PDB file of C-alpha atoms in Angstrom:
ATOM      1  CA  MET A   1     -14.715  26.579   4.034  1.00 71.00           C
ATOM      2  CA  LEU A   2     -18.061  24.900   4.318  1.00 83.00           C
ATOM      3  CA  ARG A   3     -19.014  23.105   7.483  1.00 90.00           C
ATOM      4  CA  PRO A   4     -19.736  20.347   7.968  1.00 92.00           C
ATOM      5  CA  THR A   5     -16.952  18.992   5.778  1.00 90.00           C
ATOM      6  CA  VAL A   6     -17.467  15.996   3.494  1.00 91.00           C
ATOM      7  CA  GLY A   7     -15.742  13.818   6.090  1.00 92.00           C
ATOM      8  CA  GLU A   8     -17.995  15.116   8.863  1.00 94.00           C
ATOM      9  CA  LEU A   9     -21.106  14.484   6.764  1.00 95.00           C
ATOM     10  CA  LEU A  10     -20.033  10.938   5.929  1.00 95.00           C
ATOM     11  CA  GLU A  11     -19.151  10.184   9.536  1.00 95.00           C
ATOM     12  CA  GLY A  12     -22.484  11.602  10.711  1.00 96.00           C
ATOM     13  CA  VAL A  13     -24.409   9.389   8.290  1.00 97.00           C
ATOM     14  CA  ARG A  14     -22.338   6.371   9.318  1.00 96.00           C
ATOM     15  CA  VAL A  15     -22.881   6.959  13.033  1.00 96.00           C
ATOM     16  CA  GLN A  16     -26.641   7.433  12.617  1.00 97.00           C
ATOM     17  CA  LEU A  17     -27.024   4.343  10.432  1.00 97.00           C
ATOM     18  CA  ALA A  18     -24.990   2.253  12.874  1.00 97.00           C
ATOM     19  CA  ALA A  19     -26.927   3.524  15.890  1.00 97.00           C
ATOM     20  CA  GLN A  20     -30.470   3.705  14.512  1.00 96.00           C
ATOM     21  CA  VAL A  21     -30.794   1.444  11.472  1.00 97.00           C
ATOM     22  CA  LEU A  22     -28.381  -1.446  11.989  1.00 97.00           C
ATOM     23  CA  PRO A  23     -29.962  -2.606  15.275  1.00 96.00           C
ATOM     24  CA  SER A  24     -33.348  -2.941  13.537  1.00 96.00           C
ATOM     25  CA  VAL A  25     -32.013  -5.026  10.640  1.00 96.00           C
ATOM     26  CA  PRO A  26     -32.297  -8.772  11.272  1.00 95.00           C
ATOM     27  CA  ALA A  27     -29.158 -10.867  11.072  1.00 95.00           C
ATOM     28  CA  GLY A  28     -28.427 -12.102   7.589  1.00 96.00           C
ATOM     29  CA  ALA A  29     -27.402 -10.799   4.196  1.00 96.00           C
ATOM     30  CA  GLU A  30     -28.996  -7.379   4.679  1.00 96.00           C
ATOM     31  CA  ALA A  31     -27.152  -6.789   7.945  1.00 96.00           C
ATOM     32  CA  ARG A  32     -23.860  -7.901   6.389  1.00 97.00           C
ATOM     33  CA  GLN A  33     -24.385  -5.533   3.458  1.00 97.00           C
ATOM     34  CA  LEU A  34     -25.186  -2.664   5.800  1.00 97.00           C
ATOM     35  CA  LYS A  35     -22.068  -3.378   7.872  1.00 97.00           C
ATOM     36  CA  ALA A  36     -19.980  -3.394   4.683  1.00 97.00           C
ATOM     37  CA  ALA A  37     -21.511  -0.061   3.649  1.00 97.00           C
ATOM     38  CA  LEU A  38     -20.768   1.363   7.106  1.00 97.00           C
ATOM     39  CA  HIS A  39     -17.161   0.264   6.761  1.00 96.00           C
ATOM     40  CA  VAL A  40     -16.904   1.975   3.351  1.00 95.00           C
ATOM     41  CA  LEU A  41     -18.410   5.159   4.797  1.00 95.00           C
ATOM     42  CA  GLU A  42     -15.873   5.087   7.622  1.00 93.00           C
ATOM     43  CA  MET A  43     -12.972   4.571   5.219  1.00 89.00           C
ATOM     44  CA  VAL A  44     -14.062   7.369   2.890  1.00 90.00           C
ATOM     45  CA  ALA A  45     -14.792   9.753   5.785  1.00 91.00           C
ATOM     46  CA  GLU A  46     -11.264   9.216   7.096  1.00 88.00           C
ATOM     47  CA  THR A  47      -9.448   9.517   3.763  1.00 86.00           C
ATOM     48  CA  TRP A  48     -11.486  11.699   1.354  1.00 88.00           C
ATOM     49  CA  ASP A  49      -9.259  14.742   1.785  1.00 90.00           C
ATOM     50  CA  ARG A  50      -5.985  12.856   1.234  1.00 90.00           C
ATOM     51  CA  GLU A  51      -6.753  11.260  -2.134  1.00 90.00           C
ATOM     52  CA  HIS A  52      -4.693  13.727  -4.204  1.00 93.00           C
ATOM     53  CA  THR A  53      -1.705  13.434  -1.876  1.00 94.00           C
ATOM     54  CA  ARG A  54      -1.956   9.647  -1.703  1.00 94.00           C
ATOM     55  CA  LEU A  55      -2.161   9.282  -5.469  1.00 95.00           C
ATOM     56  CA  GLU A  56       0.790  11.628  -5.997  1.00 96.00           C
ATOM     57  CA  ALA A  57       2.836   9.591  -3.515  1.00 96.00           C
ATOM     58  CA  ASP A  58       1.699   6.276  -5.032  1.00 97.00           C
ATOM     59  CA  ASN A  59       2.540   7.441  -8.548  1.00 96.00           C
ATOM     60  CA  ALA A  60       6.024   8.598  -7.553  1.00 97.00           C
ATOM     61  CA  ASP A  61       6.591   5.393  -5.561  1.00 98.00           C
ATOM     62  CA  ILE A  62       5.433   3.102  -8.366  1.00 96.00           C
ATOM     63  CA  ASP A  63       7.529   5.026 -10.891  1.00 96.00           C
ATOM     64  CA  ARG A  64      10.663   4.681  -8.689  1.00 96.00           C
ATOM     65  CA  THR A  65       9.921   0.993  -8.114  1.00 95.00           C
ATOM     66  CA  ILE A  66       9.561   0.322 -11.843  1.00 94.00           C
ATOM     67  CA  GLU A  67      12.889   2.107 -12.428  1.00 93.00           C
ATOM     68  CA  ALA A  68      14.573   0.047  -9.693  1.00 93.00           C
ATOM     69  CA  PHE A  69      12.945  -3.157 -10.949  1.00 89.00           C
ATOM     70  CA  CYS A  70      14.230  -2.519 -14.475  1.00 88.00           C
ATOM     71  CA  SER A  71      17.661  -1.629 -13.164  1.00 87.00           C
ATOM     72  CA  GLN A  72      17.875  -4.801 -11.043  1.00 83.00           C
ATOM     73  CA  THR A  73      16.602  -7.098 -13.754  1.00 79.00           C
ATOM     74  CA  GLY A  74      18.450  -5.456 -16.636  1.00 80.00           C
ATOM     75  CA  ARG A  75      15.234  -4.647 -18.442  1.00 81.00           C
ATOM     76  CA  VAL A  76      14.814  -1.549 -20.533  1.00 82.00           C
ATOM     77  CA  ARG A  77      11.801   0.451 -19.500  1.00 85.00           C
ATOM     78  CA  GLU A  78       9.442   0.913 -22.393  1.00 78.00           C
ATOM     79  CA  PRO A  79       8.136   4.459 -22.833  1.00 78.00           C
ATOM     80  CA  THR A  80       4.544   4.817 -21.703  1.00 74.00           C
ATOM     81  CA  ASP A  81       2.190   7.426 -23.082  1.00 72.00           C
ATOM     82  CA  HIS A  82       0.367   8.416 -19.905  1.00 65.00           C
ATOM     83  CA  ARG A  83      -1.652  11.027 -21.818  1.00 68.00           C
ATOM     84  CA  ALA A  84      -3.067   8.349 -24.090  1.00 71.00           C
ATOM     85  CA  ALA A  85      -3.893   6.285 -21.010  1.00 66.00           C
ATOM     86  CA  ALA A  86      -5.652   9.295 -19.500  1.00 64.00           C
ATOM     87  CA  ALA A  87      -7.673   9.771 -22.687  1.00 67.00           C
ATOM     88  CA  LYS A  88      -8.845   6.138 -22.792  1.00 70.00           C
ATOM     89  CA  ASN A  89      -9.715   5.910 -19.084  1.00 69.00           C
ATOM     90  CA  ARG A  90     -12.860   7.491 -17.786  1.00 76.00           C
ATOM     91  CA  PHE A  91     -13.611   7.786 -14.118  1.00 84.00           C
ATOM     92  CA  PRO A  92     -17.357   8.230 -13.568  1.00 85.00           C
ATOM     93  CA  GLY A  93     -18.156  10.629 -10.778  1.00 85.00           C
ATOM     94  CA  VAL A  94     -14.697  12.242 -10.759  1.00 86.00           C
ATOM     95  CA  ARG A  95     -15.122  15.843 -11.805  1.00 87.00           C
ATOM     96  CA  ASP A  96     -11.801  17.229 -10.580  1.00 89.00           C
ATOM     97  CA  GLU A  97      -9.438  17.333 -13.579  1.00 87.00           C
ATOM     98  CA  GLN A  98      -6.267  17.067 -11.469  1.00 90.00           C
ATOM     99  CA  LEU A  99      -7.612  14.012  -9.670  1.00 91.00           C
ATOM    100  CA  ARG A 100      -8.634  12.457 -12.991  1.00 88.00           C
ATOM    101  CA  ARG A 101      -5.070  12.962 -14.325  1.00 88.00           C
ATOM    102  CA  LEU A 102      -3.566  11.457 -11.175  1.00 92.00           C
ATOM    103  CA  MET A 103      -5.913   8.480 -11.415  1.00 91.00           C
ATOM    104  CA  ALA A 104      -5.142   7.925 -15.088  1.00 90.00           C
ATOM    105  CA  ARG A 105      -1.394   8.090 -14.459  1.00 91.00           C
ATOM    106  CA  ASN A 106      -1.797   5.675 -11.555  1.00 92.00           C
ATOM    107  CA  GLN A 107      -3.730   3.237 -13.712  1.00 90.00           C
ATOM    108  CA  SER A 108      -1.133   3.526 -16.462  1.00 89.00           C
ATOM    109  CA  LEU A 109       1.712   2.904 -13.993  1.00 92.00           C
ATOM    110  CA  GLN A 110      -0.195  -0.046 -12.520  1.00 91.00           C
ATOM    111  CA  GLU A 111      -0.551  -1.523 -16.025  1.00 89.00           C
ATOM    112  CA  GLU A 112       3.170  -1.016 -16.654  1.00 89.00           C
ATOM    113  CA  LEU A 113       3.996  -2.681 -13.343  1.00 90.00           C
ATOM    114  CA  GLU A 114       1.651  -5.564 -14.087  1.00 90.00           C
ATOM    115  CA  ALA A 115       3.355  -6.138 -17.463  1.00 87.00           C
ATOM    116  CA  LEU A 116       6.729  -6.312 -15.693  1.00 85.00           C
ATOM    117  CA  GLN A 117       5.313  -8.744 -13.152  1.00 85.00           C
ATOM    118  CA  GLN A 118       3.881 -10.952 -15.906  1.00 85.00           C
ATOM    119  CA  ARG A 119       7.300 -11.160 -17.533  1.00 80.00           C
ATOM    120  CA  ARG A 120       8.803 -11.827 -14.107  1.00 79.00           C
ATOM    121  CA  ARG A 121       6.435 -14.750 -13.538  1.00 81.00           C
ATOM    122  CA  ARG A 122       7.649 -16.352 -16.757  1.00 81.00           C
ATOM    123  CA  HIS A 123      11.268 -16.107 -15.493  1.00 74.00           C
ATOM    124  CA  PRO A 124      11.017 -16.389 -11.698  1.00 68.00           C
ATOM    125  CA  ASP A 125      14.697 -17.195 -11.098  1.00 70.00           C
ATOM    126  CA  ALA A 126      16.060 -14.198 -13.020  1.00 66.00           C
ATOM    127  CA  ASP A 127      16.427 -11.884 -10.000  1.00 72.00           C
ATOM    128  CA  PRO A 128      15.048 -12.758  -6.579  1.00 71.00           C
ATOM    129  CA  GLY A 129      15.715  -9.179  -5.364  1.00 79.00           C
ATOM    130  CA  ALA A 130      12.973  -7.896  -7.652  1.00 81.00           C
ATOM    131  CA  ASP A 131      10.380  -9.746  -5.576  1.00 83.00           C
ATOM    132  CA  GLN A 132      11.495  -7.792  -2.507  1.00 87.00           C
ATOM    133  CA  LEU A 133      11.029  -4.507  -4.396  1.00 90.00           C
ATOM    134  CA  LEU A 134       7.479  -5.482  -5.281  1.00 88.00           C
ATOM    135  CA  LEU A 135       6.665  -6.611  -1.745  1.00 90.00           C
ATOM    136  CA  GLU A 136       7.974  -3.350  -0.281  1.00 94.00           C
ATOM    137  CA  LEU A 137       5.922  -1.340  -2.792  1.00 94.00           C
ATOM    138  CA  HIS A 138       2.821  -3.297  -1.815  1.00 93.00           C
ATOM    139  CA  ILE A 139       3.440  -2.617   1.887  1.00 95.00           C
ATOM    140  CA  ARG A 140       3.926   1.126   1.291  1.00 95.00           C
ATOM    141  CA  THR A 141       0.883   1.554  -0.954  1.00 93.00           C
ATOM    142  CA  THR A 142      -1.300  -0.426   1.454  1.00 91.00           C
ATOM    143  CA  ALA A 143      -0.135   1.738   4.355  1.00 91.00           C
ATOM    144  CA  ARG A 144      -0.939   4.900   2.389  1.00 89.00           C
ATOM    145  CA  SER A 145      -4.385   3.637   1.368  1.00 82.00           C
ATOM    146  CA  GLU A 146      -5.162   2.899   5.017  1.00 77.00           C
ATOM    147  CA  GLY A 147      -4.012   6.383   6.003  1.00 72.00           C
ATOM    148  CA  ARG A 148      -1.035   5.094   7.987  1.00 71.00           C
ATOM    149  CA  ASN A 149       1.511   6.900   5.832  1.00 61.00           C
ATOM    150  CA  ASP A 150       1.025   9.618   3.232  1.00 45.00           C
ATOM    151  CA  SER A 151       4.670   9.832   2.227  1.00 47.00           C
ATOM    152  CA  GLY A 152       6.479   8.142  -0.641  1.00 45.00           C
TER     153      GLY A 152
END
C-alpha cells in the first residue's frame, strides 16, 4: 500500500488551502468558489475508497425498489439492456473497468426509475404507496452518498 493514501493527499491539500490560501482571498466570488472546492475536496477525501461499495449498494437498492414499485403499481418491468447502456455511456477519467460497469448500470437503473416516475406523474392517484417507496430510496441513497450508511 502506498502512503499517503489518496484520501490523505486530498485532505492534506484541503487543509493547506484552507489554512494558507483562503485567508488571503478577498471576500467575493473567488472566496466562494474556493470554499466550494474545499468542500468537494473534503467530500472526496472522505468517500473515495467507498465508491465501489456505495455503487453496488445503490444498484441493488434501486433494482429492488423498481421491482417493488412495479409490484405495487401492477406495472410490468420492461427488460433493460444494461450492457448497451454501458457501451453508450462514457465516464471520462474513470479508468477502472469494474467502476465503469457499476456506474453504467447505475445510470441505466436511474433512467429506468425516472421512466417509471414520469409515468407515475401522469397518474398520481394510481398508488400512493409508490411515493413512499421512492422517498425511502432517496433517503437511503442520500445517506450512502454522505457516508452515513454503506449498506443496502
